[in-house]
PDB file of C-alpha atoms and ligand atoms in Angstrom:
ATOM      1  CA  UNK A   1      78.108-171.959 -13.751  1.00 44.00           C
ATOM      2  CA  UNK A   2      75.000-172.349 -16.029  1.00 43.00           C
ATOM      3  CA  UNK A   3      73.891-170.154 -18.669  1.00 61.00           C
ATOM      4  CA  UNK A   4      77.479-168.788 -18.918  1.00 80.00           C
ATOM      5  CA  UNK A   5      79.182-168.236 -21.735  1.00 90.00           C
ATOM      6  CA  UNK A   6      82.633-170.950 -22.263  1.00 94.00           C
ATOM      7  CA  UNK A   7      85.299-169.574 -24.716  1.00 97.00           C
ATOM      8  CA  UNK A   8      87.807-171.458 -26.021  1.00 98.00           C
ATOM      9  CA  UNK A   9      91.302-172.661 -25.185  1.00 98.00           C
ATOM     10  CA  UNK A  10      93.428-173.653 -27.937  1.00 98.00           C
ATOM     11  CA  UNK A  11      97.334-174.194 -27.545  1.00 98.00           C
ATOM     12  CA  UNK A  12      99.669-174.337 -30.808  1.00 98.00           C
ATOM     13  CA  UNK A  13     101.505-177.931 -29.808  1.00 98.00           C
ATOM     14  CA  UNK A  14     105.257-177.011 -31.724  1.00 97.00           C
ATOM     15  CA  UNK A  15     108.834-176.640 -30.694  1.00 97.00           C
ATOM     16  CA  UNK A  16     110.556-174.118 -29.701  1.00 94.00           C
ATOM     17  CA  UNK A  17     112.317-173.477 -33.191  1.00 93.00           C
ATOM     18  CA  UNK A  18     109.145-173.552 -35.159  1.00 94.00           C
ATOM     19  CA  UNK A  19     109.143-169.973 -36.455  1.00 89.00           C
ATOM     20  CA  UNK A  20     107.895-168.762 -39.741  1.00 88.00           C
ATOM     21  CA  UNK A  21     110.231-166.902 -41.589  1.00 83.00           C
ATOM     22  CA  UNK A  22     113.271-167.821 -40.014  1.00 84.00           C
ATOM     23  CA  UNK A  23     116.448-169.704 -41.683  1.00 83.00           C
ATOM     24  CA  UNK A  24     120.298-169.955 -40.690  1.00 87.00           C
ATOM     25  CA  UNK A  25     120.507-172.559 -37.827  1.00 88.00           C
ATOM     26  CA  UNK A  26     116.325-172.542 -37.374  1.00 89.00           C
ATOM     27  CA  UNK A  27     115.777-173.643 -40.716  1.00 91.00           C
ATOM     28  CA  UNK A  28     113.811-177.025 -41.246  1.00 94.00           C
ATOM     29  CA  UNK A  29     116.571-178.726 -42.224  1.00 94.00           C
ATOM     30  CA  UNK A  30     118.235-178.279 -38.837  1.00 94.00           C
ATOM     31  CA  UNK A  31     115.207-179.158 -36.807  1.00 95.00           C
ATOM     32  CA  UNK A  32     115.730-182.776 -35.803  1.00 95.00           C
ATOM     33  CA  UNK A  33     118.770-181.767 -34.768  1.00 95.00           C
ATOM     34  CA  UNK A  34     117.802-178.924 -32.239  1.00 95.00           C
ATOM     35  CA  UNK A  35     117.103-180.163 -28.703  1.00 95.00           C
ATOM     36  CA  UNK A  36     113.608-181.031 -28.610  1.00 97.00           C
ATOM     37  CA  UNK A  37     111.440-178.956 -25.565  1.00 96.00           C
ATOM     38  CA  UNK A  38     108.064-179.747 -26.687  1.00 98.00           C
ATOM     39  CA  UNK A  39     107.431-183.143 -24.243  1.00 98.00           C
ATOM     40  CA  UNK A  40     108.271-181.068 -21.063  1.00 97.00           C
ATOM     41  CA  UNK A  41     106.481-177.442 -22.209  1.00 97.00           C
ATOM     42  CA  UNK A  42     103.416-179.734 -22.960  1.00 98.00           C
ATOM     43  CA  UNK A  43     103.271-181.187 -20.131  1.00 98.00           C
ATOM     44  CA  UNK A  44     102.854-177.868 -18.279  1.00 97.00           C
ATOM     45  CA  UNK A  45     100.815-176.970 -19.975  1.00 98.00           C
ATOM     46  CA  UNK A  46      98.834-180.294 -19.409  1.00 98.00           C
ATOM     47  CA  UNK A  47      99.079-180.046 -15.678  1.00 98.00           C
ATOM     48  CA  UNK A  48      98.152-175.920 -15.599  1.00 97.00           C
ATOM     49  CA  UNK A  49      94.699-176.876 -17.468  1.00 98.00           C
ATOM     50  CA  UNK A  50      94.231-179.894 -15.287  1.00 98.00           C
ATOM     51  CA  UNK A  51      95.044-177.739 -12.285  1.00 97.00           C
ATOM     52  CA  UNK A  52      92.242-175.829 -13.422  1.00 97.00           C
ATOM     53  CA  UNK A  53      90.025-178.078 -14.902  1.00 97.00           C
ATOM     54  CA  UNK A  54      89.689-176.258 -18.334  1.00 98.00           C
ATOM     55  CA  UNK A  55      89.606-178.321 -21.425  1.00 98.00           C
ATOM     56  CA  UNK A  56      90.929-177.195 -24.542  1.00 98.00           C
ATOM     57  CA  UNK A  57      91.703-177.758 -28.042  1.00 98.00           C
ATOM     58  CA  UNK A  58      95.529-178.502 -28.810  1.00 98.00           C
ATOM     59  CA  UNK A  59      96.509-177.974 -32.211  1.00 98.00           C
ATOM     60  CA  UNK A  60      99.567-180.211 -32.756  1.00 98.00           C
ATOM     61  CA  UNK A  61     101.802-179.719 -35.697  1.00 98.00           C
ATOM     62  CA  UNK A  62     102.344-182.924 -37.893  1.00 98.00           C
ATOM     63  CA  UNK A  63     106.072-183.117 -37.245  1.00 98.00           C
ATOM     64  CA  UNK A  64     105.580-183.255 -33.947  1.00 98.00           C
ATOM     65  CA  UNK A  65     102.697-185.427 -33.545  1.00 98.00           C
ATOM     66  CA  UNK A  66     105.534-188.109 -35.991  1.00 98.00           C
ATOM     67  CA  UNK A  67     108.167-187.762 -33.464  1.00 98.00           C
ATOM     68  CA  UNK A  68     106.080-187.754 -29.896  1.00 98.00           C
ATOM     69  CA  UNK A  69     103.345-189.707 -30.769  1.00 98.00           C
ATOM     70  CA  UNK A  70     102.973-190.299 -27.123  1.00 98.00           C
ATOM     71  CA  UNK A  71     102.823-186.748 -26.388  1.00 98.00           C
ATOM     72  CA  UNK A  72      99.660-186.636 -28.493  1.00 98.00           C
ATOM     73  CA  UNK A  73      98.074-189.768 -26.409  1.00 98.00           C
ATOM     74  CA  UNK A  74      98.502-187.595 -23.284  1.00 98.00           C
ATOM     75  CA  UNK A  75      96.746-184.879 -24.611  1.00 98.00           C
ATOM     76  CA  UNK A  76      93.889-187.134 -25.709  1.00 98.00           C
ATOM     77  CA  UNK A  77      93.689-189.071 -22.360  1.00 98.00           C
ATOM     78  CA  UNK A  78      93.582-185.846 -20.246  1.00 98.00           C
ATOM     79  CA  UNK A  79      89.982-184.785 -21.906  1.00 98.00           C
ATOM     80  CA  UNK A  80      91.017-182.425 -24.651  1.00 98.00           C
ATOM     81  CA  UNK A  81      90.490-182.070 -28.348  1.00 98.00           C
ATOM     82  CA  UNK A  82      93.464-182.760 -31.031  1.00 98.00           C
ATOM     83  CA  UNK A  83      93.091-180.744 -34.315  1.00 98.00           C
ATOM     84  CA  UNK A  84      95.878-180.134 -36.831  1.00 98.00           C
ATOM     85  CA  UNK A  85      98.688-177.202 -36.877  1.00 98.00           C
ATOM     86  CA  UNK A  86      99.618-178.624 -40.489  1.00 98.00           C
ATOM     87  CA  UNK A  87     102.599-180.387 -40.892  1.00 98.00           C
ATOM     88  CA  UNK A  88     105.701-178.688 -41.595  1.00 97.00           C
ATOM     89  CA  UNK A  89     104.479-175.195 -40.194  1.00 97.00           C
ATOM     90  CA  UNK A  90     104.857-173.615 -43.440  1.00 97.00           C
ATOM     91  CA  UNK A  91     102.566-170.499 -44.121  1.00 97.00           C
ATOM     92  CA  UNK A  92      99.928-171.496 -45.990  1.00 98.00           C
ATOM     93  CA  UNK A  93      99.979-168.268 -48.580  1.00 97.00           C
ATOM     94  CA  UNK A  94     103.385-169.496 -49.298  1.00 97.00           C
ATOM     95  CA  UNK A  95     102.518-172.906 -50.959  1.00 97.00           C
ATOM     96  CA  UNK A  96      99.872-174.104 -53.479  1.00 97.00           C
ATOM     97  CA  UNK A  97      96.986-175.738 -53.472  1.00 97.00           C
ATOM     98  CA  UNK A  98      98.653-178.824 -54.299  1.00 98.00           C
ATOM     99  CA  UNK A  99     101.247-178.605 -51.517  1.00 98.00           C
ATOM    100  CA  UNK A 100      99.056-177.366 -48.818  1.00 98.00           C
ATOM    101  CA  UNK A 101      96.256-180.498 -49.151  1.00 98.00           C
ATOM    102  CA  UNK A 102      99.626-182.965 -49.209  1.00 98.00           C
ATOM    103  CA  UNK A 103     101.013-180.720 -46.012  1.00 98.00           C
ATOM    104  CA  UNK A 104      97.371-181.052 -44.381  1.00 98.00           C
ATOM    105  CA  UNK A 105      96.961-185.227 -45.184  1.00 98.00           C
ATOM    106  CA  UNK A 106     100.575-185.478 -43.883  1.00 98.00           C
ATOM    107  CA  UNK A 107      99.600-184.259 -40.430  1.00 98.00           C
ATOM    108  CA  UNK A 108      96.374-186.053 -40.556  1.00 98.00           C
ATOM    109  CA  UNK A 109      97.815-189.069 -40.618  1.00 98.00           C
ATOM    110  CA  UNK A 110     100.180-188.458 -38.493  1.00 98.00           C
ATOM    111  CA  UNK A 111      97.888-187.181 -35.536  1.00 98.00           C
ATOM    112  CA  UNK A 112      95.957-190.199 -35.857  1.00 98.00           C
ATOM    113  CA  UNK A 113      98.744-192.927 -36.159  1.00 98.00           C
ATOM    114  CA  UNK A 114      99.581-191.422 -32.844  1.00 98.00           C
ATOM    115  CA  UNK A 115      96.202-192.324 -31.482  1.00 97.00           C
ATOM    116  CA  UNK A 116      94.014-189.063 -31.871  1.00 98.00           C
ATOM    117  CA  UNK A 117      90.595-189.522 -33.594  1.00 98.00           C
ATOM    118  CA  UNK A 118      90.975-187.344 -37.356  1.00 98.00           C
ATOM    119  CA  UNK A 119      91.044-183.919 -36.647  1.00 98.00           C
ATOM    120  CA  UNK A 120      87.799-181.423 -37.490  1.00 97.00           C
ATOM    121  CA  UNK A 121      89.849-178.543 -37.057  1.00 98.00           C
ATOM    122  CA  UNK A 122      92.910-176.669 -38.430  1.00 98.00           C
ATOM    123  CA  UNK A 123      95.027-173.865 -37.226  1.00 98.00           C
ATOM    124  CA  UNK A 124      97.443-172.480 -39.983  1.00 98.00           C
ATOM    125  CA  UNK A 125     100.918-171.300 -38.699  1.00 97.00           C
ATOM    126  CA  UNK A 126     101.135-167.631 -37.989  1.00 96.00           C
ATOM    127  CA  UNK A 127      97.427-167.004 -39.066  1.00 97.00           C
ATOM    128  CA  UNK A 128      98.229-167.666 -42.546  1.00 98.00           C
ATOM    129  CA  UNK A 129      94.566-168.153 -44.254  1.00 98.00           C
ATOM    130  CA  UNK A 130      94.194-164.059 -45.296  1.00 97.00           C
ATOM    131  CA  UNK A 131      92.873-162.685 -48.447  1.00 97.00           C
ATOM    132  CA  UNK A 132      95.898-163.984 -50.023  1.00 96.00           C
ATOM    133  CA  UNK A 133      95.093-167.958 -49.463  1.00 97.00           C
ATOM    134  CA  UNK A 134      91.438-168.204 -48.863  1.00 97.00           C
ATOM    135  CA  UNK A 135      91.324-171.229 -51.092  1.00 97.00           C
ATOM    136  CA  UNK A 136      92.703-172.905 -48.208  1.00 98.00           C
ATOM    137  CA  UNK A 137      89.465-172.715 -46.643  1.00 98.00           C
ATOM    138  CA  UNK A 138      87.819-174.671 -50.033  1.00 97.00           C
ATOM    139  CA  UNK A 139      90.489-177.295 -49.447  1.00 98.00           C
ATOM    140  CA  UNK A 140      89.800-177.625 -45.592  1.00 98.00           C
ATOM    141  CA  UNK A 141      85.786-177.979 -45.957  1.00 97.00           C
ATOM    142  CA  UNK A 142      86.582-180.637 -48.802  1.00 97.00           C
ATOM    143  CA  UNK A 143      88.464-182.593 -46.470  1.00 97.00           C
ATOM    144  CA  UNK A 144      85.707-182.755 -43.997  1.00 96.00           C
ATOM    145  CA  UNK A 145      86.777-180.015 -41.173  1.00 97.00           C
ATOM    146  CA  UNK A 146      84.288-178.758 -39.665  1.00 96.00           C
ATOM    147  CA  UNK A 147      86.306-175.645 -38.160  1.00 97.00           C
ATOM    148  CA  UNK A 148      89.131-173.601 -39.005  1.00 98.00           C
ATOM    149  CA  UNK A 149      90.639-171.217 -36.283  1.00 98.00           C
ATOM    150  CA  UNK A 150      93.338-169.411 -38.849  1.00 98.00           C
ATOM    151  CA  UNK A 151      92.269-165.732 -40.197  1.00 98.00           C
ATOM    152  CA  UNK A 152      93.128-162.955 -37.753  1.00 97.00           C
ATOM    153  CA  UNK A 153      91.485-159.835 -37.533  1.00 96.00           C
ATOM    154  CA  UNK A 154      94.491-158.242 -37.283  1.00 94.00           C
ATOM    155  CA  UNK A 155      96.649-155.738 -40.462  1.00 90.00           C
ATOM    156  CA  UNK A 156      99.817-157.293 -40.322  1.00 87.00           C
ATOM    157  CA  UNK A 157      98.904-161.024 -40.623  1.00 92.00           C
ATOM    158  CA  UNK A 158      95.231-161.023 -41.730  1.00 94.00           C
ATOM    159  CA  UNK A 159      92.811-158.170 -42.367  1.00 95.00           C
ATOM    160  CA  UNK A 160      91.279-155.980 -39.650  1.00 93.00           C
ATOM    161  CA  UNK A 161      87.613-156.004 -41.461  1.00 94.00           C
ATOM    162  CA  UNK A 162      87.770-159.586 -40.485  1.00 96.00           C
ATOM    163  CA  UNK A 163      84.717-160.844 -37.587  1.00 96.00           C
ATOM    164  CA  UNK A 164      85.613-161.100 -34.578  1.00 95.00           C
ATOM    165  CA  UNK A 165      83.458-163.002 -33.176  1.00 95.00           C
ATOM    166  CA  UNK A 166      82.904-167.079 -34.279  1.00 95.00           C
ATOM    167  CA  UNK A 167      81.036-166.919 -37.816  1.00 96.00           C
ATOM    168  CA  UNK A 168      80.298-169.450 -40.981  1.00 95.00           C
ATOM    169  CA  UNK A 169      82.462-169.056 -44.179  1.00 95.00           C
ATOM    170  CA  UNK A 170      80.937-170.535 -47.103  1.00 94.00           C
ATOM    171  CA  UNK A 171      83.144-172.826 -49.350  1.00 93.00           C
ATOM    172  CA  UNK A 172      82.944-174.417 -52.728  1.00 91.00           C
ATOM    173  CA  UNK A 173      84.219-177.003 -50.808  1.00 91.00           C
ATOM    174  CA  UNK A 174      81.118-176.691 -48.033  1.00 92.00           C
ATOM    175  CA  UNK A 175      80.522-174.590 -44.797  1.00 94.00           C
ATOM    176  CA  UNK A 176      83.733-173.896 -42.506  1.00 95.00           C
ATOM    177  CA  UNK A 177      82.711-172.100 -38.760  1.00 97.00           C
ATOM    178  CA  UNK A 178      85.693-169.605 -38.175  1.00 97.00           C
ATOM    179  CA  UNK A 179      86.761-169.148 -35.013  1.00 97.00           C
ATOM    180  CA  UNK A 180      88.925-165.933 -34.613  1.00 98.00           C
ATOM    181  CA  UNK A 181      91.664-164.784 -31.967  1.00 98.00           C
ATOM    182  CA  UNK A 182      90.644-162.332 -29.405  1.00 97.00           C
ATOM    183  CA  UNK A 183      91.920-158.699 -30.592  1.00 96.00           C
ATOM    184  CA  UNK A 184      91.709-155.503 -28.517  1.00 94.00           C
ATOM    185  CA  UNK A 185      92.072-151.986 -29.396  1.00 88.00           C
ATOM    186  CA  UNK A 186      94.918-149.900 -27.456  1.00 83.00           C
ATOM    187  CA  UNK A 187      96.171-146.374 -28.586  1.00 76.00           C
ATOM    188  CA  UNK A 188      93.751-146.409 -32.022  1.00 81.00           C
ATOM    189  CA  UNK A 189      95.372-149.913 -32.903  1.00 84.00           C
ATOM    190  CA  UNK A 190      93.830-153.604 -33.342  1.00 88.00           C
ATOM    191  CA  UNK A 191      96.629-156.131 -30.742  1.00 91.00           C
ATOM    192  CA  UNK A 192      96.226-159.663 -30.470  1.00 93.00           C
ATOM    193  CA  UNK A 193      94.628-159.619 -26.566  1.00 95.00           C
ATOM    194  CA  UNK A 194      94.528-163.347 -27.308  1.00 96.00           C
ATOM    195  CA  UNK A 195      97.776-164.595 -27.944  1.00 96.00           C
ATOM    196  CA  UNK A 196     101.307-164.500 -28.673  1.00 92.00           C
ATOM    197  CA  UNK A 197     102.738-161.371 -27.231  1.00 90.00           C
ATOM    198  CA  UNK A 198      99.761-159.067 -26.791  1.00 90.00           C
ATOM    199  CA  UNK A 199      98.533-161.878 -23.913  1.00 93.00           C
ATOM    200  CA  UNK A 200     101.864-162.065 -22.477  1.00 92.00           C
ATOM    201  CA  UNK A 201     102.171-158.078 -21.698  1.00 91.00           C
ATOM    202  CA  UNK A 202      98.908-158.463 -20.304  1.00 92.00           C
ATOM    203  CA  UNK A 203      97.722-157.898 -16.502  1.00 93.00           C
ATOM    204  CA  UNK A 204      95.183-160.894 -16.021  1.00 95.00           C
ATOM    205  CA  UNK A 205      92.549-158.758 -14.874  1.00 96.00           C
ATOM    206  CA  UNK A 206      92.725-156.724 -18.157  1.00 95.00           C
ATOM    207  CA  UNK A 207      92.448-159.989 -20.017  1.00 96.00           C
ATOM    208  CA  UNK A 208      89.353-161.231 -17.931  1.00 97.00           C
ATOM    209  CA  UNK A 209      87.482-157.662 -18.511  1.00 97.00           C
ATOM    210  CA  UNK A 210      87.966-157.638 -21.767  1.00 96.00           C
ATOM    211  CA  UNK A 211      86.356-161.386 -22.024  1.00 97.00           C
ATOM    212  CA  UNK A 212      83.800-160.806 -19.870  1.00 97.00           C
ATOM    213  CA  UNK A 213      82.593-157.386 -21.710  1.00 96.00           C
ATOM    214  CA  UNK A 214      82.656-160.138 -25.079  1.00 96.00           C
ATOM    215  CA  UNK A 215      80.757-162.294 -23.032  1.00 96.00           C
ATOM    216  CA  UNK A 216      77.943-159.670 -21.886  1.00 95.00           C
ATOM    217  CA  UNK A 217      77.415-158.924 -25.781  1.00 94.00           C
ATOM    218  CA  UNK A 218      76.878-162.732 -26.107  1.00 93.00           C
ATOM    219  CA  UNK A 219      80.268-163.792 -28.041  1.00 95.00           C
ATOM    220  CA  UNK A 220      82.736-166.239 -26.926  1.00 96.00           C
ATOM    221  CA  UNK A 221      86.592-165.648 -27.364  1.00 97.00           C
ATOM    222  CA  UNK A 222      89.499-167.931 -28.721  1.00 98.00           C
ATOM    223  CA  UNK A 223      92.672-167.448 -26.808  1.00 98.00           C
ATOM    224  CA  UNK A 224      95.773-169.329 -28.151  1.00 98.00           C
ATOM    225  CA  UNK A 225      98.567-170.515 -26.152  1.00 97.00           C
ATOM    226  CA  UNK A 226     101.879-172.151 -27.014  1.00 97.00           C
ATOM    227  CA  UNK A 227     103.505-174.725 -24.441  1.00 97.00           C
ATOM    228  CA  UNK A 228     107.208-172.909 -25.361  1.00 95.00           C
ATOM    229  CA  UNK A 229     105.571-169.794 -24.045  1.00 94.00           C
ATOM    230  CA  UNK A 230     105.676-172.226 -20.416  1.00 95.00           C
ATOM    231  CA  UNK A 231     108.833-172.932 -20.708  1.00 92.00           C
ATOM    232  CA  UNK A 232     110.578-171.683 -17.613  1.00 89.00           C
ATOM    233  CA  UNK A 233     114.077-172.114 -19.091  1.00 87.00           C
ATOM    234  CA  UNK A 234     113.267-171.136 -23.002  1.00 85.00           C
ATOM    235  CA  UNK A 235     116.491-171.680 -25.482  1.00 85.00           C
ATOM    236  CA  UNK A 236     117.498-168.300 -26.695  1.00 80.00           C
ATOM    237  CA  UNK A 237     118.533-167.467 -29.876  1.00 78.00           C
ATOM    238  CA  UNK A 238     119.000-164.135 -32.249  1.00 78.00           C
ATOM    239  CA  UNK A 239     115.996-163.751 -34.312  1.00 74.00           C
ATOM    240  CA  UNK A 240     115.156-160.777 -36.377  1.00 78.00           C
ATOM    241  CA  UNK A 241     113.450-157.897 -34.376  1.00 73.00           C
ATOM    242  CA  UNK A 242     109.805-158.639 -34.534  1.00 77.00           C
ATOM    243  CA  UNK A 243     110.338-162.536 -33.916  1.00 76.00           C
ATOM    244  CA  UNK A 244     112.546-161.566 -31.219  1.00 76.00           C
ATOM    245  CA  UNK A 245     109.629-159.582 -29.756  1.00 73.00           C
ATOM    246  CA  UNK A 246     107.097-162.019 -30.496  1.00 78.00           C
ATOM    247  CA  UNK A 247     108.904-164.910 -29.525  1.00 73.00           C
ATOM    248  CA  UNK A 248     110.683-163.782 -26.368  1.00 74.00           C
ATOM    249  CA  UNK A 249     108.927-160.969 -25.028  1.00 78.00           C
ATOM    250  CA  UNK A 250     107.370-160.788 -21.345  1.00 80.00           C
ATOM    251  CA  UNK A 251     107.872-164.902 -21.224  1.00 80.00           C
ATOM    252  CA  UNK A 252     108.705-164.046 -17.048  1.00 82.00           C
ATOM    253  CA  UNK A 253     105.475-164.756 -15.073  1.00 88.00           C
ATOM    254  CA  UNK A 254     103.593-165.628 -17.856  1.00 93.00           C
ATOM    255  CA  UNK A 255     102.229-169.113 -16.477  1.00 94.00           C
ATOM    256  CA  UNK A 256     100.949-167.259 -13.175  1.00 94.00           C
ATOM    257  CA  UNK A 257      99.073-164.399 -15.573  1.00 95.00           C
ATOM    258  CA  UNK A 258      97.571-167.307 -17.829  1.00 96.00           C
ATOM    259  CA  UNK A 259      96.851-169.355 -14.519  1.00 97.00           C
ATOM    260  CA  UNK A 260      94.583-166.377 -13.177  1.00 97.00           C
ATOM    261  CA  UNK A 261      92.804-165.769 -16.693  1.00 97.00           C
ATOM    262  CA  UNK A 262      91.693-169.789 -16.359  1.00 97.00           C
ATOM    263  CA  UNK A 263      91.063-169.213 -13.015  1.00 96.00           C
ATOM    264  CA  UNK A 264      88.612-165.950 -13.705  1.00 96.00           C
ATOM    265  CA  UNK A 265      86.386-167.094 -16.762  1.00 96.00           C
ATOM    266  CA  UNK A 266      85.510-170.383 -18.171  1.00 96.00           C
ATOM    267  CA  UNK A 267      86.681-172.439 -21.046  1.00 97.00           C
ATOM    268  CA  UNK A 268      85.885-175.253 -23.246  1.00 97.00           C
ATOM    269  CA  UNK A 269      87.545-176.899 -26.770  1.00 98.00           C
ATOM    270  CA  UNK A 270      86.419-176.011 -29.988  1.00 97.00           C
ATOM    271  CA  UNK A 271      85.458-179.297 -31.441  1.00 96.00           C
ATOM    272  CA  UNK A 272      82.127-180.189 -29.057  1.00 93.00           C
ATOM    273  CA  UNK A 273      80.849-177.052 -29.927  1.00 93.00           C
ATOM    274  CA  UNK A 274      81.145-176.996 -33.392  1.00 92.00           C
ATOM    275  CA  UNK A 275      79.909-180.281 -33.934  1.00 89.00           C
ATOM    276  CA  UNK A 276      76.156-179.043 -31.941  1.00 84.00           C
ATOM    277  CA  UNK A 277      75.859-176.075 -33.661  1.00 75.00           C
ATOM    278  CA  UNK A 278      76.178-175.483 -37.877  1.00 68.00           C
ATOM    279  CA  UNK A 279      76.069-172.812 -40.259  1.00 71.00           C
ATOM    280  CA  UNK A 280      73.194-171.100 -40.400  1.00 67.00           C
TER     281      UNK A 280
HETATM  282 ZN1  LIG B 301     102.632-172.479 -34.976  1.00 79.79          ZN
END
């Protein structure tokens, strides 16, 4: 419909098992050996946006982009953007500067030796680009992104003074557009509406409100998906309480409430509109 405003779709393209923060038998040194879900819980999440003809910007971690490198050709044939999840989904407050520009060229080449044009945008794992590692953003305009879609306005992972709506940050490096996730208020707190569990728990039509009330007031909203989240038969393991909620919570009849949120308002990747429009 013209003259309405798109938002944007992005899904975080990792397995199962990639959880920040976790060790024992998740730890990276176990991964290759873990059975690998991603192919299948991408490609429902493939057909779901083709079902609805949304596009969207998939956000595929280096490891994974290594091992399925056809994966990351289906993405790019069906229409939608690639951009980077890193490589090793390592927070990004937890390494140097050193380590996270050699974590960042790792994925970059592997995204495009799988057949994805270089990426112009970055998600960190678990919103990782706070107060405590906004030299990461320096290091990302260096390299040439023109996005970064990784600082949530939210207390526990990222700062609730934070926009939320899409705005420039300025760089030594050069100018960055930020694109944060949708957060809501409930019961005098800030929840991710957008993502990860605060999404799941969601009735659709509380989703779509809230996006269209954004929308009136002229903003956009990022949602973020991830195709495990799809997964109709997920691999269960003991986590710690709060991954155990974040991971596992409300996964039943999640596709059908996601399906009538793409359904109700439209979306669009990041990486078109970032390229037409610049910091001001
Ligand atoms: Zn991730």
């Amino acid at each position: 419909m013209p003259g309405r405003i798109r938002n944007f779709l992005t899904v975080d393209v990792e397995e199962w098992f990639h959880i920040c923060g976790v060790g024992g038998p998740l730890a990276p040194e176990h991964w290759p050996a873990l059975p690998s879900r991603v192919e299948f819980t991408t490609d429902l999440t493939l057909e779901l946006l083709a079902r609805r003809c949304v596009t969207a910007t998939f956000f595929v971690l280096g490891w994974v982009a290594e091992r399925h490198p056809r994966l990351v050709q289906r993405v790019v044939a069906a229409g939608h953007e690639v951009a980077s999840h890193g490589w090793s989904h390592r927070r990004v407050y937890e390494m140097d500067e050193a380590s996270f520009e050699a974590d960042l060229q790792r994925a970059g080449v592997a995204i495009e030796a799988a057949g994805a044009p270089t990426p112009e945008g970055f998600r960190a794992p678990e919103w990782s680009i706070n107060d405590r590692s906004l030299w990461a953003l320096d290091v990302l305009a260096r390299h040439g992104f023109r996005y970064d879609s990784s600082m949530s306005p939210l207390r526990l992972v990222g700062n609730p003074t934070y926009p939320q709506v899409p705005y420039c940050r300025h760089t030594a490096g050069g100018d960055l557009l930020e694109l944060p996730p949708l957060v809501a208020r409930r019961f005098g707190q800030q929840y991710p509406l957008g993502g990860g569990w605060g999404l799941r728990m969601s009735q659709a039509t509380t989703v779509v409100k809230e996006i269209e009330a954004r929308n009136r007031r002229g903003a956009p909203v990022t949602l973020f998906i991830h195709p495990w989240e799809l997964d109709p038969s997920p691999p269960r393991m003991t986590l710690p309480w709060a991954r155990q909620f974040s991971h596992y919570f409300r996964l039943r009849g999640f596709a059908d409430r996601l399906d009538r949120v793409l359904g109700s308002v439209e979306f669009q990747a990041i990486g078109p509109w970032a390229a037409a429009g610049s910091c001001p």
